[in-house]
CSV table of N, CA, C and O in Angstrom, one decimal:
chain,number,residue,atom,x,y,z
A,427,GLN,N,-8.5,24.9,22.4
A,427,GLN,CA,-7.7,23.7,22.1
A,427,GLN,C,-8.4,22.9,21.0
A,427,GLN,O,-9.6,22.6,21.1
A,428,VAL,N,-7.7,22.6,19.9
A,428,VAL,CA,-8.2,21.9,18.8
A,428,VAL,C,-8.3,20.4,19.1
A,428,VAL,O,-7.3,19.8,19.6
A,429,ARG,N,-9.4,19.8,18.9
A,429,ARG,CA,-9.5,18.4,19.0
A,429,ARG,C,-10.1,17.7,17.7
A,429,ARG,O,-11.0,18.3,17.1
A,430,VAL,N,-9.5,16.6,17.4
A,430,VAL,CA,-9.9,15.9,16.2
A,430,VAL,C,-10.2,14.5,16.7
A,430,VAL,O,-9.4,13.8,17.4
A,431,ALA,N,-11.4,14.0,16.3
A,431,ALA,CA,-11.9,12.7,16.8
A,431,ALA,C,-12.5,11.9,15.7
A,431,ALA,O,-13.4,12.4,15.0
A,432,GLU,N,-12.0,10.7,15.5
A,432,GLU,CA,-12.6,9.8,14.5
A,432,GLU,C,-13.5,8.8,15.1
A,432,GLU,O,-13.4,8.4,16.3
A,433,SER,N,-14.4,8.3,14.3
A,433,SER,CA,-15.3,7.2,14.8
A,433,SER,C,-15.8,6.4,13.5
A,433,SER,O,-15.7,6.9,12.4
A,434,GLY,N,-16.4,5.3,13.8
A,434,GLY,CA,-17.0,4.5,12.7
A,434,GLY,C,-16.2,3.3,12.2
A,434,GLY,O,-16.7,2.6,11.3
A,435,GLY,N,-15.0,3.1,12.7
A,435,GLY,CA,-14.3,1.9,12.3
A,435,GLY,C,-14.9,0.6,12.7
A,435,GLY,O,-15.9,0.6,13.5
A,436,GLY,N,-14.4,-0.5,12.2
A,436,GLY,CA,-14.9,-1.8,12.6
A,436,GLY,C,-14.4,-2.9,11.7
A,436,GLY,O,-13.5,-2.6,10.9
A,437,SER,N,-15.1,-4.0,11.7
A,437,SER,CA,-14.7,-5.1,10.9
A,437,SER,C,-15.8,-5.4,9.9
A,437,SER,O,-17.0,-5.3,10.2
A,438,VAL,N,-15.4,-5.7,8.7
A,438,VAL,CA,-16.3,-5.9,7.6
A,438,VAL,C,-15.7,-6.9,6.6
A,438,VAL,O,-14.5,-7.1,6.5
A,439,GLN,N,-16.5,-7.6,5.9
A,439,GLN,CA,-16.0,-8.6,4.9
A,439,GLN,C,-15.6,-7.9,3.6
A,439,GLN,O,-16.1,-6.8,3.3
A,440,SER,N,-14.8,-8.5,2.8
A,440,SER,CA,-14.4,-8.0,1.6
A,440,SER,C,-15.6,-7.6,0.7
A,440,SER,O,-16.5,-8.4,0.6
A,441,GLY,N,-15.6,-6.5,0.1
A,441,GLY,CA,-16.7,-6.0,-0.7
A,441,GLY,C,-17.7,-5.2,0.0
A,441,GLY,O,-18.6,-4.6,-0.6
A,442,GLY,N,-17.6,-5.1,1.4
A,442,GLY,CA,-18.5,-4.4,2.2
A,442,GLY,C,-18.2,-2.9,2.2
A,442,GLY,O,-17.2,-2.4,1.6
A,443,SER,N,-18.9,-2.2,3.1
A,443,SER,CA,-18.8,-0.7,3.2
A,443,SER,C,-18.7,-0.3,4.6
A,443,SER,O,-19.2,-1.0,5.5
A,444,LEU,N,-18.0,0.8,4.9
A,444,LEU,CA,-18.0,1.5,6.2
A,444,LEU,C,-18.0,3.0,5.9
A,444,LEU,O,-17.5,3.5,4.9
A,445,ARG,N,-18.5,3.7,6.9
A,445,ARG,CA,-18.3,5.2,6.8
A,445,ARG,C,-17.7,5.7,8.1
A,445,ARG,O,-18.2,5.4,9.2
A,446,LEU,N,-16.6,6.3,7.9
A,446,LEU,CA,-15.8,6.9,9.0
A,446,LEU,C,-16.3,8.4,9.2
A,446,LEU,O,-16.6,9.1,8.2
A,447,SER,N,-16.3,8.8,10.5
A,447,SER,CA,-16.6,10.2,10.8
A,447,SER,C,-15.5,10.9,11.5
A,447,SER,O,-14.7,10.2,12.2
A,448,CYS,N,-15.3,12.2,11.2
A,448,CYS,CA,-14.3,13.0,11.9
A,448,CYS,C,-14.9,14.3,12.4
A,448,CYS,O,-15.5,15.0,11.6
A,449,THR,N,-14.7,14.6,13.6
A,449,THR,CA,-15.2,15.8,14.2
A,449,THR,C,-14.0,16.7,14.6
A,449,THR,O,-13.2,16.2,15.4
A,450,VAL,N,-14.0,17.9,14.1
A,450,VAL,CA,-13.0,18.9,14.5
A,450,VAL,C,-13.6,19.9,15.3
A,450,VAL,O,-14.5,20.6,14.9
A,451,SER,N,-13.1,20.1,16.6
A,451,SER,CA,-13.7,21.1,17.5
A,451,SER,C,-12.6,22.0,18.0
A,451,SER,O,-11.4,21.7,18.0
A,452,GLY,N,-13.0,23.3,18.3
A,452,GLY,CA,-12.0,24.2,18.9
A,452,GLY,C,-11.1,24.9,17.9
A,452,GLY,O,-10.2,25.6,18.2
A,453,TYR,N,-11.4,24.7,16.6
A,453,TYR,CA,-10.5,25.3,15.6
A,453,TYR,C,-10.8,26.8,15.5
A,453,TYR,O,-11.9,27.2,15.3
A,454,PRO,N,-9.7,27.6,15.5
A,454,PRO,CA,-9.9,29.0,15.5
A,454,PRO,C,-10.2,29.6,14.1
A,454,PRO,O,-10.5,30.8,14.0
A,455,TYR,N,-10.3,28.8,13.1
A,455,TYR,CA,-10.6,29.3,11.8
A,455,TYR,C,-11.9,28.7,11.3
A,455,TYR,O,-12.2,27.6,11.7
A,456,THR,N,-12.5,29.4,10.4
A,456,THR,CA,-13.8,28.9,9.9
A,456,THR,C,-13.7,28.0,8.8
A,456,THR,O,-14.6,27.3,8.4
A,457,SER,N,-12.5,28.0,8.1
A,457,SER,CA,-12.3,27.1,7.0
A,457,SER,C,-10.9,26.4,7.2
A,457,SER,O,-9.9,27.1,7.5
A,458,TYR,N,-10.9,25.2,6.9
A,458,TYR,CA,-9.7,24.4,7.0
A,458,TYR,C,-9.7,23.1,6.1
A,458,TYR,O,-10.8,22.8,5.6
A,459,VAL,N,-8.6,22.5,6.0
A,459,VAL,CA,-8.5,21.3,5.2
A,459,VAL,C,-8.6,20.1,6.1
A,459,VAL,O,-8.1,20.0,7.2
A,460,VAL,N,-9.4,19.0,5.7
A,460,VAL,CA,-9.4,17.8,6.4
A,460,VAL,C,-8.9,16.7,5.5
A,460,VAL,O,-9.3,16.6,4.3
A,461,ALA,N,-8.0,15.8,6.1
A,461,ALA,CA,-7.4,14.8,5.3
A,461,ALA,C,-7.6,13.5,6.1
A,461,ALA,O,-7.6,13.4,7.3
A,462,TRP,N,-7.7,12.4,5.3
A,462,TRP,CA,-7.7,11.0,5.9
A,462,TRP,C,-6.4,10.3,5.5
A,462,TRP,O,-6.0,10.3,4.4
A,463,PHE,N,-5.9,9.6,6.5
A,463,PHE,CA,-4.7,8.8,6.3
A,463,PHE,C,-4.9,7.4,6.9
A,463,PHE,O,-5.8,7.2,7.7
A,464,ARG,N,-4.0,6.5,6.6
A,464,ARG,CA,-4.1,5.2,7.2
A,464,ARG,C,-2.7,4.6,7.4
A,464,ARG,O,-1.8,5.1,6.7
A,465,GLN,N,-2.6,3.7,8.3
A,465,GLN,CA,-1.3,3.2,8.7
A,465,GLN,C,-1.4,1.8,9.2
A,465,GLN,O,-2.3,1.5,10.0
A,466,THR,N,-0.5,0.9,8.7
A,466,THR,CA,-0.4,-0.4,9.2
A,466,THR,C,0.9,-0.6,10.0
A,466,THR,O,1.8,0.2,9.8
A,467,PRO,N,1.0,-1.5,10.9
A,467,PRO,CA,2.2,-1.7,11.7
A,467,PRO,C,3.4,-1.8,10.8
A,467,PRO,O,3.4,-2.6,9.9
A,468,GLY,N,4.4,-1.0,11.1
A,468,GLY,CA,5.7,-1.1,10.4
A,468,GLY,C,5.7,-0.3,9.1
A,468,GLY,O,6.7,-0.3,8.4
A,469,SER,N,4.6,0.3,8.8
A,469,SER,CA,4.5,1.1,7.5
A,469,SER,C,4.4,2.6,7.8
A,469,SER,O,4.0,3.0,8.9
A,470,GLU,N,4.7,3.4,6.8
A,470,GLU,CA,4.5,4.8,7.0
A,470,GLU,C,3.0,5.2,6.8
A,470,GLU,O,2.3,4.4,6.2
A,471,ARG,N,2.7,6.3,7.3
A,471,ARG,CA,1.3,6.8,7.2
A,471,ARG,C,1.0,7.2,5.7
A,471,ARG,O,1.8,7.9,5.1
A,472,GLU,N,-0.1,6.7,5.2
A,472,GLU,CA,-0.4,6.8,3.8
A,472,GLU,C,-1.6,7.7,3.6
A,472,GLU,O,-2.6,7.5,4.3
A,473,GLY,N,-1.5,8.7,2.8
A,473,GLY,CA,-2.6,9.6,2.5
A,473,GLY,C,-3.7,8.9,1.7
A,473,GLY,O,-3.4,8.2,0.8
A,474,VAL,N,-4.9,9.1,2.1
A,474,VAL,CA,-6.0,8.4,1.5
A,474,VAL,C,-6.9,9.4,0.7
A,474,VAL,O,-7.2,9.2,-0.5
A,475,ALA,N,-7.4,10.4,1.4
A,475,ALA,CA,-8.3,11.4,0.7
A,475,ALA,C,-8.2,12.7,1.5
A,475,ALA,O,-7.9,12.8,2.7
A,476,VAL,N,-8.5,13.8,0.7
A,476,VAL,CA,-8.4,15.2,1.3
A,476,VAL,C,-9.6,15.9,0.7
A,476,VAL,O,-10.0,15.8,-0.4
A,477,ILE,N,-10.2,16.8,1.6
A,477,ILE,CA,-11.2,17.7,1.2
A,477,ILE,C,-10.8,19.1,1.7
A,477,ILE,O,-10.5,19.3,2.9
A,478,ASP,N,-10.7,20.0,0.8
A,478,ASP,CA,-10.2,21.4,1.2
A,478,ASP,C,-11.4,22.2,1.6
A,478,ASP,O,-12.6,21.8,1.6
A,479,ALA,N,-11.1,23.5,1.9
A,479,ALA,CA,-12.1,24.4,2.4
A,479,ALA,C,-13.2,24.7,1.4
A,479,ALA,O,-14.3,25.0,1.8
A,480,ASP,N,-12.9,24.6,0.1
A,480,ASP,CA,-13.8,24.8,-0.9
A,480,ASP,C,-14.6,23.6,-1.3
A,480,ASP,O,-15.4,23.6,-2.2
A,481,GLY,N,-14.2,22.4,-0.7
A,481,GLY,CA,-14.9,21.2,-1.1
A,481,GLY,C,-14.2,20.4,-2.1
A,481,GLY,O,-14.7,19.3,-2.5
A,482,ASP,N,-13.1,20.9,-2.6
A,482,ASP,CA,-12.4,20.1,-3.7
A,482,ASP,C,-11.7,18.9,-3.0
A,482,ASP,O,-11.2,19.0,-1.9
A,483,THR,N,-11.7,17.8,-3.7
A,483,THR,CA,-11.2,16.6,-3.2
A,483,THR,C,-10.0,16.0,-3.9
A,483,THR,O,-9.9,16.2,-5.1
A,484,THR,N,-9.2,15.2,-3.2
A,484,THR,CA,-8.1,14.5,-3.8
A,484,THR,C,-8.1,13.1,-3.2
A,484,THR,O,-8.4,12.9,-2.0
A,485,TYR,N,-7.8,12.1,-4.0
A,485,TYR,CA,-7.7,10.7,-3.6
A,485,TYR,C,-6.4,10.0,-4.0
A,485,TYR,O,-5.9,10.3,-5.0
A,486,ALA,N,-6.0,9.1,-3.1
A,486,ALA,CA,-4.9,8.2,-3.5
A,486,ALA,C,-5.4,7.3,-4.6
A,486,ALA,O,-6.6,6.9,-4.7
A,487,ALA,N,-4.5,6.9,-5.5
A,487,ALA,CA,-4.9,6.1,-6.6
A,487,ALA,C,-5.5,4.7,-6.1
A,487,ALA,O,-6.4,4.2,-6.8
A,488,SER,N,-5.0,4.3,-5.0
A,488,SER,CA,-5.5,3.0,-4.5
A,488,SER,C,-6.9,2.9,-4.0
A,488,SER,O,-7.5,1.9,-3.9
A,489,VAL,N,-7.5,4.1,-3.8
A,489,VAL,CA,-8.9,4.2,-3.3
A,489,VAL,C,-9.8,4.9,-4.2
A,489,VAL,O,-11.0,4.9,-4.0
A,490,LYS,N,-9.3,5.6,-5.2
A,490,LYS,CA,-10.1,6.4,-6.1
A,490,LYS,C,-11.2,5.5,-6.8
A,490,LYS,O,-10.9,4.4,-7.3
A,491,GLY,N,-12.4,6.0,-6.7
A,491,GLY,CA,-13.5,5.3,-7.3
A,491,GLY,C,-14.2,4.4,-6.2
A,491,GLY,O,-15.3,3.9,-6.5
A,492,ARG,N,-13.6,4.2,-5.1
A,492,ARG,CA,-14.2,3.3,-4.0
A,492,ARG,C,-14.4,4.1,-2.8
A,492,ARG,O,-15.4,3.8,-2.1
A,493,PHE,N,-13.6,5.1,-2.5
A,493,PHE,CA,-13.8,6.0,-1.3
A,493,PHE,C,-14.3,7.3,-1.7
A,493,PHE,O,-14.0,7.9,-2.8
A,494,THR,N,-15.1,7.9,-0.8
A,494,THR,CA,-15.6,9.3,-1.0
A,494,THR,C,-15.5,10.1,0.2
A,494,THR,O,-16.0,9.7,1.3
A,495,VAL,N,-14.8,11.2,0.1
A,495,VAL,CA,-14.7,12.1,1.3
A,495,VAL,C,-15.7,13.3,1.1
A,495,VAL,O,-15.9,13.8,0.0
A,496,SER,N,-16.2,13.7,2.3
A,496,SER,CA,-17.2,14.8,2.3
A,496,SER,C,-17.2,15.5,3.6
A,496,SER,O,-16.5,15.0,4.5
A,497,LYS,N,-17.9,16.6,3.7
A,497,LYS,CA,-18.0,17.3,5.0
A,497,LYS,C,-19.3,18.0,5.0
A,497,LYS,O,-20.0,18.2,4.0
A,498,ASP,N,-19.7,18.4,6.2
A,498,ASP,CA,-20.9,19.2,6.4
A,498,ASP,C,-20.5,20.5,6.9
A,498,ASP,O,-19.3,20.8,7.0
A,499,ASN,N,-21.5,21.3,7.3
A,499,ASN,CA,-21.1,22.7,7.7
A,499,ASN,C,-21.1,22.8,9.2
A,499,ASN,O,-21.3,23.9,9.8
A,500,ARG,N,-20.9,21.6,9.9
A,500,ARG,CA,-20.9,21.6,11.3
A,500,ARG,C,-19.6,20.9,11.9
A,500,ARG,O,-19.6,20.3,12.9
A,501,HIS,N,-18.5,21.1,11.1
A,501,HIS,CA,-17.2,20.7,11.6
A,501,HIS,C,-17.1,19.2,11.6
A,501,HIS,O,-16.3,18.6,12.3
A,502,ASN,N,-17.8,18.5,10.7
A,502,ASN,CA,-17.7,17.1,10.6
A,502,ASN,C,-17.3,16.7,9.2
A,502,ASN,O,-17.7,17.3,8.2
A,503,ALA,N,-16.4,15.7,9.1
A,503,ALA,CA,-16.0,15.2,7.8
A,503,ALA,C,-16.3,13.7,7.8
A,503,ALA,O,-16.3,13.1,8.9
A,504,TYR,N,-16.4,13.2,6.6
A,504,TYR,CA,-16.7,11.7,6.5
A,504,TYR,C,-15.9,11.1,5.4
A,504,TYR,O,-15.4,11.7,4.4
A,505,LEU,N,-15.6,9.8,5.6
A,505,LEU,CA,-15.0,9.0,4.6
A,505,LEU,C,-15.8,7.8,4.3
A,505,LEU,O,-15.9,6.9,5.2
A,506,ARG,N,-16.5,7.8,3.2
A,506,ARG,CA,-17.4,6.6,2.8
A,506,ARG,C,-16.5,5.7,2.1
A,506,ARG,O,-15.8,6.0,1.1
A,507,MET,N,-16.4,4.4,2.5
A,507,MET,CA,-15.5,3.4,1.9
A,507,MET,C,-16.4,2.3,1.4
A,507,MET,O,-17.0,1.6,2.2
A,508,ASP,N,-16.4,2.1,0.1
A,508,ASP,CA,-17.1,1.0,-0.6
A,508,ASP,C,-16.2,0.0,-1.2
A,508,ASP,O,-15.0,0.3,-1.5
A,509,ARG,N,-16.7,-1.2,-1.5
A,509,ARG,CA,-15.9,-2.2,-2.1
A,509,ARG,C,-14.6,-2.4,-1.4
A,509,ARG,O,-13.5,-2.5,-2.0
A,510,LEU,N,-14.7,-2.5,-0.1
A,510,LEU,CA,-13.5,-2.7,0.7
A,510,LEU,C,-12.7,-4.0,0.4
A,510,LEU,O,-13.3,-5.0,0.0
A,511,LYS,N,-11.4,-3.9,0.5
A,511,LYS,CA,-10.5,-5.0,0.2
A,511,LYS,C,-9.7,-5.3,1.5
A,511,LYS,O,-9.5,-4.4,2.3
A,512,PRO,N,-9.2,-6.5,1.6
A,512,PRO,CA,-8.4,-6.8,2.8
A,512,PRO,C,-7.2,-5.9,2.9
A,512,PRO,O,-6.8,-5.5,4.0
A,513,GLU,N,-6.6,-5.4,1.8
A,513,GLU,CA,-5.5,-4.5,1.8
A,513,GLU,C,-5.9,-3.1,2.3
A,513,GLU,O,-5.0,-2.2,2.5
A,514,ASP,N,-7.2,-2.8,2.5
A,514,ASP,CA,-7.6,-1.6,3.1
A,514,ASP,C,-7.5,-1.6,4.6
A,514,ASP,O,-7.7,-0.6,5.3
A,515,THR,N,-7.2,-2.8,5.2
A,515,THR,CA,-7.1,-3.0,6.6
A,515,THR,C,-6.0,-2.1,7.2
A,515,THR,O,-4.9,-2.1,6.7
A,516,ALA,N,-6.3,-1.2,8.1
A,516,ALA,CA,-5.4,-0.3,8.7
A,516,ALA,C,-6.0,0.5,9.8
A,516,ALA,O,-7.2,0.5,10.0
A,517,MET,N,-5.2,1.3,10.5
A,517,MET,CA,-5.7,2.3,11.4
A,517,MET,C,-5.9,3.6,10.6
A,517,MET,O,-5.0,4.0,9.9
A,518,TYR,N,-7.1,4.1,10.6
A,518,TYR,CA,-7.4,5.3,9.8
A,518,TYR,C,-7.4,6.5,10.7
A,518,TYR,O,-8.0,6.6,11.8
A,519,PHE,N,-6.7,7.6,10.3
A,519,PHE,CA,-6.6,8.8,11.0
A,519,PHE,C,-7.2,10.0,10.2
A,519,PHE,O,-7.1,10.1,9.0
A,520,CYS,N,-7.7,10.9,11.0
A,520,CYS,CA,-8.2,12.2,10.4
A,520,CYS,C,-7.3,13.3,10.9
A,520,CYS,O,-6.8,13.3,12.0
A,521,ALA,N,-7.0,14.2,10.0
A,521,ALA,CA,-6.1,15.3,10.3
A,521,ALA,C,-6.7,16.6,9.8
A,521,ALA,O,-7.5,16.6,8.8
A,522,ALA,N,-6.4,17.7,10.4
A,522,ALA,CA,-6.9,19.0,10.0
A,522,ALA,C,-5.8,20.1,10.1
A,522,ALA,O,-4.9,20.0,10.9
A,523,ASP,N,-5.9,21.1,9.2
A,523,ASP,CA,-5.0,22.2,9.2
A,523,ASP,C,-5.5,23.3,8.3
A,523,ASP,O,-6.4,23.0,7.4
A,524,VAL,N,-5.1,24.5,8.6
A,524,VAL,CA,-5.5,25.6,7.8
A,524,VAL,C,-4.8,25.6,6.4
A,524,VAL,O,-5.3,26.1,5.4
A,525,PHE,N,-3.7,25.0,6.4
A,525,PHE,CA,-2.9,24.8,5.2
A,525,PHE,C,-3.2,23.5,4.5
A,525,PHE,O,-3.4,22.5,5.2
A,526,ALA,N,-3.1,23.5,3.2
A,526,ALA,CA,-3.4,22.3,2.4
A,526,ALA,C,-2.0,21.6,2.1
A,526,ALA,O,-1.2,22.1,1.4
A,527,TYR,N,-1.9,20.3,2.6
A,527,TYR,CA,-0.7,19.6,2.3
A,527,TYR,C,-1.0,18.4,1.4
A,527,TYR,O,-0.1,17.5,1.2
A,528,GLY,N,-2.2,18.3,0.9
A,528,GLY,CA,-2.5,17.2,0.0
A,528,GLY,C,-2.5,15.9,0.8
A,528,GLY,O,-3.0,15.8,1.9
A,529,LEU,N,-1.8,14.9,0.2
A,529,LEU,CA,-1.7,13.6,0.8
A,529,LEU,C,-0.4,13.4,1.7
A,529,LEU,O,-0.1,12.3,2.1
A,530,ASP,N,0.2,14.5,1.9
A,530,ASP,CA,1.5,14.6,2.7
A,530,ASP,C,1.1,14.7,4.2
A,530,ASP,O,0.4,15.7,4.5
A,531,PRO,N,1.6,13.9,5.1
A,531,PRO,CA,1.2,13.9,6.5
A,531,PRO,C,1.8,15.1,7.3
A,531,PRO,O,2.4,14.8,8.3
A,532,LYS,N,1.7,16.3,6.8
A,532,LYS,CA,2.3,17.4,7.5
A,532,LYS,C,1.2,18.2,8.3
A,532,LYS,O,1.6,19.2,8.9
A,533,TYR,N,0.0,17.7,8.4
A,533,TYR,CA,-1.0,18.4,9.1
A,533,TYR,C,-0.7,18.6,10.5
A,533,TYR,O,-0.1,17.7,11.2
A,534,GLU,N,-1.3,19.6,11.1
A,534,GLU,CA,-0.9,20.0,12.5
A,534,GLU,C,-1.7,19.2,13.5
A,534,GLU,O,-1.2,18.8,14.5
A,535,TYR,N,-3.0,19.0,13.2
A,535,TYR,CA,-3.9,18.4,14.2
A,535,TYR,C,-4.3,17.0,13.7
A,535,TYR,O,-4.8,16.8,12.6
A,536,TRP,N,-4.3,16.0,14.7
A,536,TRP,CA,-4.6,14.6,14.4
A,536,TRP,C,-5.5,14.0,15.4
A,536,TRP,O,-5.4,14.3,16.6
A,537,GLY,N,-6.3,13.1,14.9
A,537,GLY,CA,-7.1,12.3,15.9
A,537,GLY,C,-6.3,11.0,16.3
A,537,GLY,O,-5.1,10.8,15.9
A,538,GLN,N,-6.9,10.2,17.2
A,538,GLN,CA,-6.2,9.1,17.7
A,538,GLN,C,-6.3,7.9,16.8
A,538,GLN,O,-5.6,6.9,17.0
A,539,GLY,N,-7.2,7.9,15.8
A,539,GLY,CA,-7.3,6.8,14.9
A,539,GLY,C,-8.5,5.9,15.2
A,539,GLY,O,-8.9,5.8,16.3
A,540,THR,N,-9.0,5.2,14.1
A,540,THR,CA,-10.0,4.2,14.3
A,540,THR,C,-9.7,3.0,13.4
A,540,THR,O,-9.2,3.2,12.2
A,541,GLN,N,-9.8,1.8,13.9
A,541,GLN,CA,-9.3,0.6,13.2
A,541,GLN,C,-10.4,0.2,12.2
A,541,GLN,O,-11.6,0.1,12.5
A,542,VAL,N,-9.9,-0.1,11.0
A,542,VAL,CA,-10.7,-0.8,10.0
A,542,VAL,C,-10.1,-2.1,9.6
A,542,VAL,O,-8.9,-2.2,9.3
A,543,THR,N,-10.9,-3.2,9.7
A,543,THR,CA,-10.4,-4.5,9.4
A,543,THR,C,-11.3,-5.1,8.4
A,543,THR,O,-12.5,-5.2,8.6
A,544,VAL,N,-10.7,-5.5,7.2
A,544,VAL,CA,-11.5,-6.1,6.2
A,544,VAL,C,-11.0,-7.6,6.0
A,544,VAL,O,-9.8,-7.8,5.7
A,545,SER,N,-11.9,-8.5,6.2
A,545,SER,CA,-11.6,-9.9,6.0
A,545,SER,C,-11.9,-10.4,4.7
A,545,SER,O,-12.9,-10.0,4.0
A,546,ALA,N,-11.1,-11.4,4.2
A,546,ALA,CA,-11.3,-12.0,2.9
A,546,ALA,C,-12.5,-12.8,2.8
A,546,ALA,O,-13.0,-13.3,3.8
């Protein structure tokens, strides 16, 4: 059974930094895509960053230059968030799939989310 779990959310002041972690376990494939999304109440889920099996990355325009997605060789992925803004406040989700959907939320496996709150 595939499990996706995020951690590392919290509260930070504007301009601060956080690093989110995502652990994917039980995946039957050795290579897969990991994507980060975020969502605020009443809004659709928004793609933030993607890292594919080869390590190639894609970012939403709103976070490019401030967020960095990475992964290790132990089924962990990370989202480093710098120069955070109040508009980055959201529930952040990690998703995984063998197929690459870019910033489109079509991924098969999802975590429960971790809250990020940025105060002005």
